[in-house]
Amino acid sequence: MIAALAVGMGAATAAQADGVIILNSEEASYSIVSRTARTELGRQPLGREPHHMIVTPDGKEILIASTVTNELVALDAKTGEKKRVVRDIIDPYQLGYSPNGAWFVTAAYRLDHIDVYHGDSFKLASRIFMDGMPSHMAFDAESKTVFVTLQQSGRVTAIDLGTQLIKWNAEIGKAPAGAVMLPDNKRLLVALTGEDAIVTMDASNGAVIGRLQTGRGAHNFWPKGDGRHWFLSNRVEGTVSLIDTAEMKVVGSVRIPGGPDCMDITPDGKELWVTQRFLRRVAIVDIAQMKVIGSVHVGKSPHGVFILRGTGSGLPPPPSPLRAASIEGDRK
Amino acid sequence: MRDLIDLWIGIQTWLFETFVSPVLFHFNLMEWFEPGFNAVEIFMLGVVQITIIVLGMRMLERRWPLEADGDERLVGVDRVYTILSKLGIVPLIVFIVAYPITTQVELLVRTWGFVPPRLERLVPWLYDNALASFLVYFALYDFAAYWVHRAQHRFSWWWALHSLHHSQRRMTVWSDDRNHILDDLLVTIVLVVFAQFVGVQPDDYILILVIGRLIESWSHANVDMSFGRIGQKLIVGPRFHRLHHALAGPDETHIHDHNFAPVLPIWDILFGTAIYDGKHRPTGVSDPAIDADNGRSWPAQQVTVFGRFVRALAPRFSRSSVQPGLRPPAE
């Protein structure tokens, strides 16, 4: 409340072409930040516990999951203006579209279920109850399988989207969180937040085929955009690692204190924006130098971050295996 | 303001990353990462409250006491209660027990498709007025706390627990936190569920608790001060609340069934339980079994009061009113 007063919730919050949307998960609001001015323009109320967001397959809307109010709030992907509310999506902590847009999946972190909806109508196809706090998700390139991490039980489960049956369910380590399917459509990377590493899994059967030490509290991925490198936030250590997935090694690191979590990259590919949950800030990293060049005050416990692409071509960028992977698996 | 918030968050983050986060990581309790961070804030707010009590309220108690005489030895145990409560030790225990219960209630109704409403949906104007929104939620929470307090006096089994709070003969600023841990648990469960159902945000909830409990500490203070004719109708002060702790006499057998409000006297005024007569009365409980709490240590009080609670629930277990083998009262 104090922070809200300090910013002035009633202030005009005109959406900006260069805006960045930040979800203040413990403040029931989202911040609109000017990317160029690096300052918060305003704060808007939104549901309760908004954690994550995703772009719709047509690139026109951003769907923000308001976890406790069981709804999705749609913003215009170019301007950030509110457009509509989709109700009766139960506990949508995490959300994602299959690359072909046919399926929309949510992970109910507190209610322990995974919901598979038809992507064009939000009609529930199946609710799969899974003990262990379903957390993050990734899809295969053919839109046949969704992989969901189960943070409490230390497992990853693969669900056939067509039949909504479980294909495999594998134990991989402590507190698995972020997941990403690599462009080869064979290897699945999963971050272990209860450890200091990520593991590589065989997406066909759930076997762990590799392990890479990164930093304590390895949590979430974001693609650099070249099809080879991925950023990884390490929440406990307070760093972001740059991972070369061809060599499977850490090739860069930058200190981001305050529980770094979700990330996004500016359209020019030069800046990485990282939410700092504890510090109520978003850090801005110069990617070429892997160095923090600024930070912006936002609301309490900022989680999801999304950089609007303005009035240009809109979102998402031209489809490619890489971008498909990033959109499907990393808007979290 | 922003610099102050940054300083506060910086200290909170340092404490968390230095002392709490490594423990959570070591024991693979990462689902408690965010709650752990918030717990650090509660600890810090407790330090601030204790500082205000020691440097501010205690000074006023010494300067303008309502009761000049009294056995100061009785106050020691209340300091223990305050330290355990304000620094988050009792709340942590209560949280560990209450969290699964309140969460199950919340999840159950959400599974049924019921979404806890938020006032802002009914009154959209509140969305743009953070202060007004906070005050409305504060008043609602206080309203619920008023009725919980009446229930504590209404039901004999709950009074068996709550009477510990009333048994203090030397009421001071330290007395507010003098509660049986089971009493704290019951109150917490009811009020958390209420807060969830009316849509109090986590951030506001912490602030409501901190401000409310600080005012309640003040209302227990042994200070002869008033907020004035109008002010005393707006906010609970020491004179108003002292009547609620008054020792019952032959002519006033239910005097403590008045002035229940935690912070806002309006509830007592509206529901006919307010008394503003300006009389000074001694505090405590006339029942010798309850009065025997005085002089006991924190563990002894917790044990004997629990026994009182069990006997109230199951009268057939009743024995003599004063427990043998425990320290006698100080006086």
XYZ file of C-alpha atoms in Angstrom, chain A residues 42-325:
284
model
C 2.123 4.057 -13.578
C 0.523 1.131 -11.838
C -2.807 -0.497 -12.580
C -4.834 -2.846 -10.361
C -5.156 -6.396 -11.598
C -6.895 -9.339 -9.932
C -4.922 -11.004 -7.196
C -1.484 -12.597 -7.316
C -0.704 -12.078 -11.004
C 2.427 -14.115 -11.657
C 2.830 -14.951 -15.331
C 1.681 -13.911 -18.785
C 1.822 -15.120 -22.362
C 1.132 -13.824 -25.850
C -1.855 -15.264 -27.710
C -0.997 -17.198 -30.891
C -2.203 -14.345 -33.102
C 0.148 -11.999 -31.280
C -2.615 -9.526 -30.509
C -3.071 -10.004 -26.787
C -1.102 -10.618 -23.646
C -2.912 -12.939 -21.278
C -2.106 -12.243 -17.638
C -2.971 -15.017 -15.225
C -4.581 -13.697 -12.045
C -3.985 -16.735 -9.905
C -6.311 -16.260 -6.955
C -9.259 -14.751 -8.830
C -9.276 -17.644 -11.332
C -9.157 -15.457 -14.419
C -7.075 -14.242 -17.314
C -6.834 -10.545 -18.048
C -6.093 -9.731 -21.688
C -4.048 -6.664 -22.590
C -3.416 -5.321 -26.051
C 0.040 -6.617 -26.969
C 0.978 -3.372 -28.699
C -0.355 -0.796 -26.291
C -0.780 -2.630 -23.006
C -4.404 -1.521 -22.639
C -6.917 -3.839 -20.980
C -9.221 -5.561 -23.425
C -11.167 -8.365 -21.760
C -11.289 -10.871 -18.908
C -11.538 -14.648 -19.320
C -13.136 -16.144 -16.206
C -13.261 -19.633 -14.673
C -9.678 -20.579 -15.407
C -8.921 -22.233 -12.085
C -5.677 -21.257 -10.304
C -3.789 -20.230 -13.450
C -0.337 -19.884 -11.924
C 1.528 -20.825 -15.091
C 0.202 -20.785 -18.627
C 1.259 -21.585 -22.159
C 0.066 -22.166 -25.709
C 1.219 -25.075 -27.810
C 3.232 -23.806 -30.813
C 0.317 -24.407 -33.205
C -2.076 -22.607 -30.858
C -4.414 -25.594 -30.653
C -3.902 -26.118 -26.924
C -3.826 -23.774 -23.988
C -2.403 -25.239 -20.778
C -2.372 -23.942 -17.214
C -0.541 -25.259 -14.179
C -2.400 -24.859 -10.871
C 0.539 -24.559 -8.516
C -1.486 -24.541 -5.295
C -4.402 -26.705 -6.372
C -2.146 -29.395 -7.845
C -3.635 -29.865 -11.282
C -2.792 -29.276 -14.914
C -5.597 -28.067 -17.147
C -5.612 -28.592 -20.893
C -7.956 -26.262 -22.778
C -8.807 -25.962 -26.450
C -6.737 -23.020 -27.580
C -9.461 -21.323 -29.610
C -12.198 -21.324 -26.978
C -10.751 -21.881 -23.507
C -12.998 -24.922 -23.316
C -11.576 -27.376 -20.811
C -10.468 -30.618 -22.465
C -9.112 -32.283 -19.360
C -8.010 -31.620 -15.790
C -5.123 -33.786 -14.661
C -4.467 -33.846 -10.929
C -0.745 -34.085 -10.155
C 0.646 -33.951 -6.628
C 3.704 -31.812 -6.126
C 3.023 -28.220 -7.188
C 2.957 -28.078 -11.003
C 5.155 -25.150 -11.794
C 6.568 -24.402 -15.257
C 5.969 -25.897 -18.687
C 7.378 -26.401 -22.176
C 5.957 -27.869 -25.392
C 7.455 -29.970 -28.143
C 7.625 -28.439 -31.609
C 4.827 -30.654 -32.991
C 2.397 -29.502 -30.292
C 1.882 -33.108 -29.226
C 3.347 -32.987 -25.738
C 3.488 -30.592 -22.827
C 6.206 -31.053 -20.209
C 5.365 -29.802 -16.732
C 7.744 -29.511 -13.797
C 6.482 -30.546 -10.365
C 8.384 -28.372 -7.970
C 7.565 -30.083 -4.699
C 7.871 -33.718 -5.763
C 11.050 -33.163 -7.803
C 9.564 -34.641 -10.955
C 8.805 -33.736 -14.543
C 5.762 -35.141 -16.285
C 5.025 -35.380 -20.001
C 1.379 -35.225 -21.067
C 0.041 -36.167 -24.468
C -2.020 -33.163 -25.551
C -4.305 -35.153 -27.827
C -5.310 -37.785 -25.289
C -4.376 -35.871 -22.132
C -2.730 -39.029 -20.833
C 0.586 -39.097 -19.035
C 3.411 -40.348 -21.263
C 6.090 -40.423 -18.607
C 6.762 -39.033 -15.150
C 10.386 -38.858 -14.065
C 12.147 -37.862 -10.855
C 15.037 -35.543 -11.661
C 16.137 -33.572 -8.583
C 15.186 -30.923 -6.074
C 12.518 -28.362 -6.941
C 12.492 -28.455 -10.761
C 11.135 -25.189 -12.157
C 11.866 -23.572 -15.533
C 11.763 -25.866 -18.570
C 12.676 -25.266 -22.196
C 12.614 -27.502 -25.258
C 15.687 -26.918 -27.379
C 15.330 -26.323 -31.146
C 16.416 -29.913 -31.884
C 13.090 -30.933 -30.362
C 14.833 -33.754 -28.522
C 16.458 -32.237 -25.482
C 14.527 -30.716 -22.637
C 16.386 -28.445 -20.221
C 15.056 -28.201 -16.678
C 16.328 -25.876 -13.952
C 16.622 -27.286 -10.420
C 15.762 -24.502 -7.991
C 16.584 -26.700 -5.001
C 20.089 -27.279 -6.379
C 22.714 -25.363 -8.318
C 22.296 -26.964 -11.707
C 20.177 -27.657 -14.745
C 19.628 -31.091 -16.226
C 19.192 -32.187 -19.807
C 16.436 -34.719 -20.361
C 15.581 -36.946 -23.275
C 12.160 -35.598 -24.160
C 11.051 -38.939 -25.551
C 11.343 -40.895 -22.328
C 12.287 -38.552 -19.479
C 15.795 -39.936 -18.992
C 18.341 -37.503 -17.562
C 21.210 -37.383 -20.043
C 23.236 -34.450 -18.783
C 23.809 -32.041 -15.951
C 25.389 -28.588 -15.846
C 26.322 -26.662 -12.726
C 25.105 -23.068 -12.929
C 24.234 -21.290 -9.684
C 22.269 -21.945 -6.491
C 18.542 -21.787 -7.040
C 18.620 -22.323 -10.832
C 15.131 -21.280 -11.790
C 14.036 -19.920 -15.131
C 15.176 -19.695 -18.773
C 14.972 -17.076 -21.455
C 16.346 -17.412 -25.031
C 19.032 -15.044 -26.199
C 17.562 -15.284 -29.673
C 20.320 -17.028 -31.623
C 18.967 -20.537 -31.189
C 21.952 -21.533 -29.126
C 22.243 -19.478 -25.968
C 19.777 -19.274 -23.101
C 19.793 -17.082 -20.026
C 19.088 -18.705 -16.677
C 18.150 -16.934 -13.442
C 19.652 -18.355 -10.249
C 17.353 -17.156 -7.500
C 19.338 -18.072 -4.381
C 22.751 -17.090 -5.707
C 21.416 -13.861 -7.190
C 22.925 -14.251 -10.656
C 21.916 -14.760 -14.260
C 23.958 -17.282 -16.237
C 24.353 -17.392 -20.002
C 24.347 -20.987 -21.217
C 25.675 -22.275 -24.513
C 23.358 -25.212 -25.227
C 25.542 -26.550 -28.048
C 28.566 -26.935 -25.786
C 26.454 -27.238 -22.644
C 28.551 -24.847 -20.627
C 28.149 -21.536 -18.842
C 29.720 -18.811 -20.960
C 28.737 -15.751 -18.960
C 27.308 -14.580 -15.670
C 26.060 -11.365 -14.139
C 25.208 -10.563 -10.538
C 21.503 -9.673 -10.081
C 20.695 -9.451 -6.363
C 17.258 -9.785 -4.839
C 15.966 -13.118 -6.130
C 16.117 -12.712 -9.947
C 13.254 -14.484 -11.669
C 11.541 -13.840 -15.015
C 13.243 -12.214 -18.008
C 12.626 -10.665 -21.419
C 14.807 -9.162 -24.133
C 14.334 -5.844 -25.915
C 13.417 -6.111 -29.608
C 16.916 -4.987 -30.633
C 18.384 -7.864 -28.619
C 20.670 -5.577 -26.639
C 19.073 -5.546 -23.192
C 17.874 -8.249 -20.848
C 15.257 -7.176 -18.298
C 15.148 -9.266 -15.123
C 12.614 -9.010 -12.279
C 14.137 -8.789 -8.793
C 11.404 -10.218 -6.589
C 12.713 -9.036 -3.249
C 14.039 -5.620 -4.216
C 10.827 -4.540 -5.991
C 12.881 -3.648 -9.033
C 13.626 -4.711 -12.564
C 17.294 -4.903 -13.503
C 18.470 -4.004 -16.993
C 21.459 -5.944 -18.297
C 23.630 -4.993 -21.257
C 23.866 -8.355 -22.993
C 27.086 -7.675 -24.894
C 28.949 -6.801 -21.693
C 26.852 -8.962 -19.334
C 26.684 -5.990 -17.016
C 23.837 -4.291 -15.141
C 23.288 -0.850 -16.644
C 20.168 0.232 -14.803
C 17.211 -0.679 -12.665
C 13.640 0.509 -12.277
C 11.415 0.617 -9.194
C 8.156 -1.295 -9.539
C 5.651 -2.916 -7.146
C 5.941 -5.664 -4.558
C 7.368 -9.011 -5.631
C 7.621 -8.310 -9.376
C 7.392 -11.611 -11.226
C 6.480 -11.717 -14.927
C 8.027 -9.172 -17.322
C 6.970 -8.472 -20.883
C 8.421 -5.938 -23.284
C 5.809 -4.500 -25.623
C 6.829 -4.438 -29.249
C 5.085 -1.144 -29.959
C 3.177 -0.308 -33.110
C 5.498 -2.157 -35.445
C 5.004 -5.727 -36.496
C 3.513 -6.711 -33.159
C 4.000 -10.038 -31.479
C 5.173 -12.633 -31.913
C 8.118 -12.200 -34.275
C 8.224 -14.387 -37.394
C 7.837 -18.015 -36.372
C 10.895 -20.151 -36.176
C 11.757 -23.219 -34.145
C 13.706 -21.017 -31.794
C 11.034 -18.406 -31.327
C 8.378 -21.076 -31.059
C 10.354 -22.630 -28.260
